[in-house]
PDB file of C-alpha atoms in Angstrom:
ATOM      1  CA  UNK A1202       0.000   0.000   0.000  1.00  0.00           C
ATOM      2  CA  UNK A1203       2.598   2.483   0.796  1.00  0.00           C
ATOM      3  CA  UNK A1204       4.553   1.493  -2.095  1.00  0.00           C
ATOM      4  CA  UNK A1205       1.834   2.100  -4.154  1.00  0.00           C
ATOM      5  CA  UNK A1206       0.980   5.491  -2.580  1.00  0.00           C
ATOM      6  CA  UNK A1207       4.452   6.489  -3.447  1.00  0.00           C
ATOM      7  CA  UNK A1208       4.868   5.614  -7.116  1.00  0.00           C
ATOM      8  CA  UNK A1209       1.403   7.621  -7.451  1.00  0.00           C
ATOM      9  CA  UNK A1210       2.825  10.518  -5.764  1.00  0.00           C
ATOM     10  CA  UNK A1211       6.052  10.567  -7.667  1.00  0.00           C
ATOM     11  CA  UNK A1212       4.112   9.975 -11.017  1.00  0.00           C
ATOM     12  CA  UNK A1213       2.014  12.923 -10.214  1.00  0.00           C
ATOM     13  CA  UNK A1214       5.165  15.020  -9.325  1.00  0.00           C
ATOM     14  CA  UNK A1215       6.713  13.839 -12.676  1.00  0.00           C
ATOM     15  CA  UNK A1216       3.618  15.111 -14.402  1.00  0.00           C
ATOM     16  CA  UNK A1217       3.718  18.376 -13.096  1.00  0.00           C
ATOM     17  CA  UNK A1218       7.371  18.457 -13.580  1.00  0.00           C
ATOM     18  CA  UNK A1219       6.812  17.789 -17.294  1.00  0.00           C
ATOM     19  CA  UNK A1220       3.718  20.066 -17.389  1.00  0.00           C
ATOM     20  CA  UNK A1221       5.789  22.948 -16.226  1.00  0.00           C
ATOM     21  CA  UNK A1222       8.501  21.873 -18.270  1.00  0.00           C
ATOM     22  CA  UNK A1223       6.354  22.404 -20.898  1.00  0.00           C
ATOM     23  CA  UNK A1224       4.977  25.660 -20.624  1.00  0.00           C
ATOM     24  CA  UNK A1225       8.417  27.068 -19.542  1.00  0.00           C
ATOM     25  CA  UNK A1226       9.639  25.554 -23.295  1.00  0.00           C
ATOM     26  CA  UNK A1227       7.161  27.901 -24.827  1.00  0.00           C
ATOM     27  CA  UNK A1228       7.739  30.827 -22.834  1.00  0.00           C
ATOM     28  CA  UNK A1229       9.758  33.338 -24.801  1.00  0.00           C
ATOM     29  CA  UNK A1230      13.189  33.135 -23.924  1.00  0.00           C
ATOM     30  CA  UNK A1231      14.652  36.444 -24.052  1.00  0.00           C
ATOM     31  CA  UNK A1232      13.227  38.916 -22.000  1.00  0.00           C
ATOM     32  CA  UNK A1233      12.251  43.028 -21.688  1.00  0.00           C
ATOM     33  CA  UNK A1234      15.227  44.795 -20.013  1.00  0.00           C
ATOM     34  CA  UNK A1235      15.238  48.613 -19.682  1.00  0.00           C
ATOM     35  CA  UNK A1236      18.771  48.475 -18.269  1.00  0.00           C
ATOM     36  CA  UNK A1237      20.035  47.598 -21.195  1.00  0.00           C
ATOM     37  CA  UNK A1238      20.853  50.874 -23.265  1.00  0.00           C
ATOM     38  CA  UNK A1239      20.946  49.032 -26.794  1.00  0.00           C
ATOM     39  CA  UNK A1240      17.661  47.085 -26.500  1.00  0.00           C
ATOM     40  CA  UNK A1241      15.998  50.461 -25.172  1.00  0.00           C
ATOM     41  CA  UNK A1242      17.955  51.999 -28.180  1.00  0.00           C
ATOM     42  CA  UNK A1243      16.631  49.929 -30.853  1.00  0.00           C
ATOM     43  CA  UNK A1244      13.061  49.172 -28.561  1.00  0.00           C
ATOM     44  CA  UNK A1245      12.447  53.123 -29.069  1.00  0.00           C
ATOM     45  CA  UNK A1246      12.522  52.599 -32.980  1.00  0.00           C
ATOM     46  CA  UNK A1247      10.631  49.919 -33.010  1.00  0.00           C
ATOM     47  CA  UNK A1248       7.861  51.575 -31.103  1.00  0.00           C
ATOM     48  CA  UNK A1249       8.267  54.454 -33.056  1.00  0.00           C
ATOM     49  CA  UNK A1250       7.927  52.570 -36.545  1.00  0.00           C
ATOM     50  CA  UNK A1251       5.191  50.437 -34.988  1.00  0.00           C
ATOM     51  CA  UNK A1252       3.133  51.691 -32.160  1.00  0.00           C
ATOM     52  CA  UNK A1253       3.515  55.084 -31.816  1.00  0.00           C
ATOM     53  CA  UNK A1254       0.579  55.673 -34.132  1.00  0.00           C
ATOM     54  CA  UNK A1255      -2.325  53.988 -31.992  1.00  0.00           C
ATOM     55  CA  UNK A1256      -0.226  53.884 -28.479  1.00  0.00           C
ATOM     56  CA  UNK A1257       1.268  57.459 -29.269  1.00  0.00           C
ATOM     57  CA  UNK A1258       4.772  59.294 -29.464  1.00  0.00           C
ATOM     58  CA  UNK A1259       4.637  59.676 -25.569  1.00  0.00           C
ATOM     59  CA  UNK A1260       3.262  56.251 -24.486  1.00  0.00           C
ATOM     60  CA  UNK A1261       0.071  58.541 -23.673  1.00  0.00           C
ATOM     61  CA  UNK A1262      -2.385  55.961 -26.087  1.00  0.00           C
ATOM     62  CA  UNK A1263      -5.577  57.046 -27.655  1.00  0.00           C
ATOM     63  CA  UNK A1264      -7.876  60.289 -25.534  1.00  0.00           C
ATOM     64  CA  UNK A1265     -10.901  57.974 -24.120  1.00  0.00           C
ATOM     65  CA  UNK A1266      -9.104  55.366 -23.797  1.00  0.00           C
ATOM     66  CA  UNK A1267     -11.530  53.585 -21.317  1.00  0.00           C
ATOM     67  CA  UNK A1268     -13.994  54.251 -22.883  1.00  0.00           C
ATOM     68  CA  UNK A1269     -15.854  52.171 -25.817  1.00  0.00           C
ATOM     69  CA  UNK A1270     -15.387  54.102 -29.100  1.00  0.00           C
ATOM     70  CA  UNK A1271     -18.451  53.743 -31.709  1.00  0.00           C
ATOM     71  CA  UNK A1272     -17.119  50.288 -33.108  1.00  0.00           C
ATOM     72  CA  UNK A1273     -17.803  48.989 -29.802  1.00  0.00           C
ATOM     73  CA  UNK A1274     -14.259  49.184 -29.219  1.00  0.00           C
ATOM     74  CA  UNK A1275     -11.516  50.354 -26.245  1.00  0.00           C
ATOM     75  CA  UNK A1276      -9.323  53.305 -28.008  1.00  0.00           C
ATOM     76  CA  UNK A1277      -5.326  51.792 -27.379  1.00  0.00           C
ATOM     77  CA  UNK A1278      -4.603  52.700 -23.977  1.00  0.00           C
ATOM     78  CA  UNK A1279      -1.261  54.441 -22.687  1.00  0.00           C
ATOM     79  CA  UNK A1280       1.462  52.706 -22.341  1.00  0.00           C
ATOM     80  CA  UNK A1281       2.919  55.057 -19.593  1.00  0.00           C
ATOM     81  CA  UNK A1282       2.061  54.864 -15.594  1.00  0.00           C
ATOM     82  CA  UNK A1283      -1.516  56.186 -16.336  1.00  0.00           C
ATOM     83  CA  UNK A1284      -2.434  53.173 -18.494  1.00  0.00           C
ATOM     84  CA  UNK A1285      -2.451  49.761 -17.201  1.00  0.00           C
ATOM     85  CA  UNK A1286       0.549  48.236 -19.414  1.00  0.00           C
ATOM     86  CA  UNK A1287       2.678  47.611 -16.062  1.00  0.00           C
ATOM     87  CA  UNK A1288      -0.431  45.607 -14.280  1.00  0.00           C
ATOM     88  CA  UNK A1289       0.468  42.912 -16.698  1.00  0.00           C
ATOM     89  CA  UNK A1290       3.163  40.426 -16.638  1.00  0.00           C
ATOM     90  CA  UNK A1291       6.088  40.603 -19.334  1.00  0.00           C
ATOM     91  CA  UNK A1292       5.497  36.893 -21.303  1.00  0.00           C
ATOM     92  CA  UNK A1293       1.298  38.546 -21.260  1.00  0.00           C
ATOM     93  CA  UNK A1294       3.041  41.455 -23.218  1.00  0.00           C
ATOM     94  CA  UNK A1295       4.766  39.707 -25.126  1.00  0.00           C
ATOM     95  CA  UNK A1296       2.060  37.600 -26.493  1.00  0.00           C
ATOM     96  CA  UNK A1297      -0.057  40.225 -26.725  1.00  0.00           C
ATOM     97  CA  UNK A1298       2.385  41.931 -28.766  1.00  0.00           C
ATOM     98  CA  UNK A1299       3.446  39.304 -31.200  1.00  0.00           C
ATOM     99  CA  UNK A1300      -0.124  37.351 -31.738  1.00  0.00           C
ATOM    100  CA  UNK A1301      -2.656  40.531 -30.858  1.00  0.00           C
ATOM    101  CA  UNK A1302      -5.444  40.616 -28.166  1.00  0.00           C
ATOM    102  CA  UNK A1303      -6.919  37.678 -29.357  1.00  0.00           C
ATOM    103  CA  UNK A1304      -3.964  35.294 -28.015  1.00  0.00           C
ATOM    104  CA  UNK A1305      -5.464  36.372 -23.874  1.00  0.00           C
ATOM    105  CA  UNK A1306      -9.366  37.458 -24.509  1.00  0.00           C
ATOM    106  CA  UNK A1307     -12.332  35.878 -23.999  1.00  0.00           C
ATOM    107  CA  UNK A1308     -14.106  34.489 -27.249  1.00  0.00           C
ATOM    108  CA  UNK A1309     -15.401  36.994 -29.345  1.00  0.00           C
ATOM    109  CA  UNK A1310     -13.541  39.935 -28.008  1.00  0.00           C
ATOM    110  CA  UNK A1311     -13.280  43.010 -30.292  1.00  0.00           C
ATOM    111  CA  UNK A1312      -9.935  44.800 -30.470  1.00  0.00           C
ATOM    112  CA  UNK A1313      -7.888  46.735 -33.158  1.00  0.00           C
ATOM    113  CA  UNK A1314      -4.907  46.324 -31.621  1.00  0.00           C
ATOM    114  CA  UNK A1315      -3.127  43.492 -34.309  1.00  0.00           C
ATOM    115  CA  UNK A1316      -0.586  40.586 -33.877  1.00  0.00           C
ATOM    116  CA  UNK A1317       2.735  41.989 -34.769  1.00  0.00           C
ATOM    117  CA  UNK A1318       4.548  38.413 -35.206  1.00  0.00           C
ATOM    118  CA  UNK A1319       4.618  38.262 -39.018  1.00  0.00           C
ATOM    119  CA  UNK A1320       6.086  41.934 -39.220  1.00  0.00           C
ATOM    120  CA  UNK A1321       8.189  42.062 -35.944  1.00  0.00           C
ATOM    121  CA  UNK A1322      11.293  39.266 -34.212  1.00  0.00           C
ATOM    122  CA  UNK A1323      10.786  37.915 -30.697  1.00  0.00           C
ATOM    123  CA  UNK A1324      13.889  40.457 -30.090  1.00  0.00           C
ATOM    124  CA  UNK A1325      12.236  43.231 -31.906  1.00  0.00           C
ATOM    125  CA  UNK A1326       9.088  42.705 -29.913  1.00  0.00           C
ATOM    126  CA  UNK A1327      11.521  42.850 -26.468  1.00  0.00           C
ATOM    127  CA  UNK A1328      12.919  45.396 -27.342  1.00  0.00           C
ATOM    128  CA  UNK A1329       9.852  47.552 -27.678  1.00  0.00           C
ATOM    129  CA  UNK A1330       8.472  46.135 -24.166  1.00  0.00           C
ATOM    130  CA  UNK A1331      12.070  47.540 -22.723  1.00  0.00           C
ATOM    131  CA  UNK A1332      11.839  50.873 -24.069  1.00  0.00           C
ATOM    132  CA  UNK A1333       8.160  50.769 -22.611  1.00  0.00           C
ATOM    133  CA  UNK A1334       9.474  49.763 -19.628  1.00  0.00           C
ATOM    134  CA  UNK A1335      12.546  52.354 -19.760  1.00  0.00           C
ATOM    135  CA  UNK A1336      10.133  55.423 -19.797  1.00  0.00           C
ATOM    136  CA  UNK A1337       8.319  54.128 -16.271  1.00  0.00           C
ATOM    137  CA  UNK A1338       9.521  55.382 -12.737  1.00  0.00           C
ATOM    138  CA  UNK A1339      11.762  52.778 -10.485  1.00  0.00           C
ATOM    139  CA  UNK A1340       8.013  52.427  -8.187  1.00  0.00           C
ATOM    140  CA  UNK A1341       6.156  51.053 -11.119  1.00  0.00           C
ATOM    141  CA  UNK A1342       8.720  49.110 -12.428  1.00  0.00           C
ATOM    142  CA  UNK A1343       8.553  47.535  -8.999  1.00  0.00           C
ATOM    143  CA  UNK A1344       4.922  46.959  -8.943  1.00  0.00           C
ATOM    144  CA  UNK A1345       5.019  45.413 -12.463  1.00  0.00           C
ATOM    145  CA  UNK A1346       8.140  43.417 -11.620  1.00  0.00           C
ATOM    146  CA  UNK A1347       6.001  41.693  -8.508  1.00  0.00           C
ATOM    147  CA  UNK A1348       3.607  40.505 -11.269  1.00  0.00           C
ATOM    148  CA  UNK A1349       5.516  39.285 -13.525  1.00  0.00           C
ATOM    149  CA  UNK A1350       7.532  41.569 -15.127  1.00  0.00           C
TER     150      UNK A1350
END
């Protein structure tokens, strides 16, 4: 009996192992760091090139942002402190990012805000998320860092 509560117990721990194993494999494996002059460098033209139109110039998004525009949809929000970008862990970003809101929202969720993996690298898309990340204060970079980031 206890012999066969223990090979259950270690098979379960060898699933989770794998599970986790798993989803770590998939997770991106570079990462958003705002330290890092050259990624914020070439982050900053990448945003420029590609987000600064909807997100704007000064990470300060779309006026209204929380607020549904006639479409039915949310305006892009900032991407500075008054937005909600740094509630959200980095890999979230990051697949938001490269496959668009449809990659974390419920079924049949309305957004404009595209996939950018066709057009943009896993580093390109980094390096955006650090130049974000660059232009927040040390507290929020805290507070994002606790969730995730």
């Amino acid at each position: 009996m206890r012999l066969t509560i223990l090979l259950a117990g270690g098979g379960a721990g060898l699933a989770l192992a794998a599970a986790l194993g798993g989803w770590l494999a998939l997770a991106p494996a570079a990462g958003a760091d705002p330290s890092d002059p050259a990624q914020v460098a070439r982050g900053q033209a990448v945003y420029a090139d590609f987000c600064a139109s909807c997100h704007g110039a000064d990470l300060e998004g779309q006026p209204d942002w929380k607020t549904r525009n006639a479409a039915g949809r949310l305006p892009a929000p900032p991407h500075d402190v008054t937005g909600h970008t740094w509630h959200h862990p980095d890999a979230m970003l990051f697949d938001i990012t490269k496959n668009g809101i449809a990659a974390i929202a419920p079924p049949g969720y309305e957004s404009d805000m595209p996939g950018f993996g066709e057009a943009l690298s896993d580093d390109d898309i980094w390096a955006a998320l650090a130049f974000i990340k660059s232009r927040w204060p040390a507290e929020t970079l805290r507070r994002q860092q606790a969730v995730g980031g």
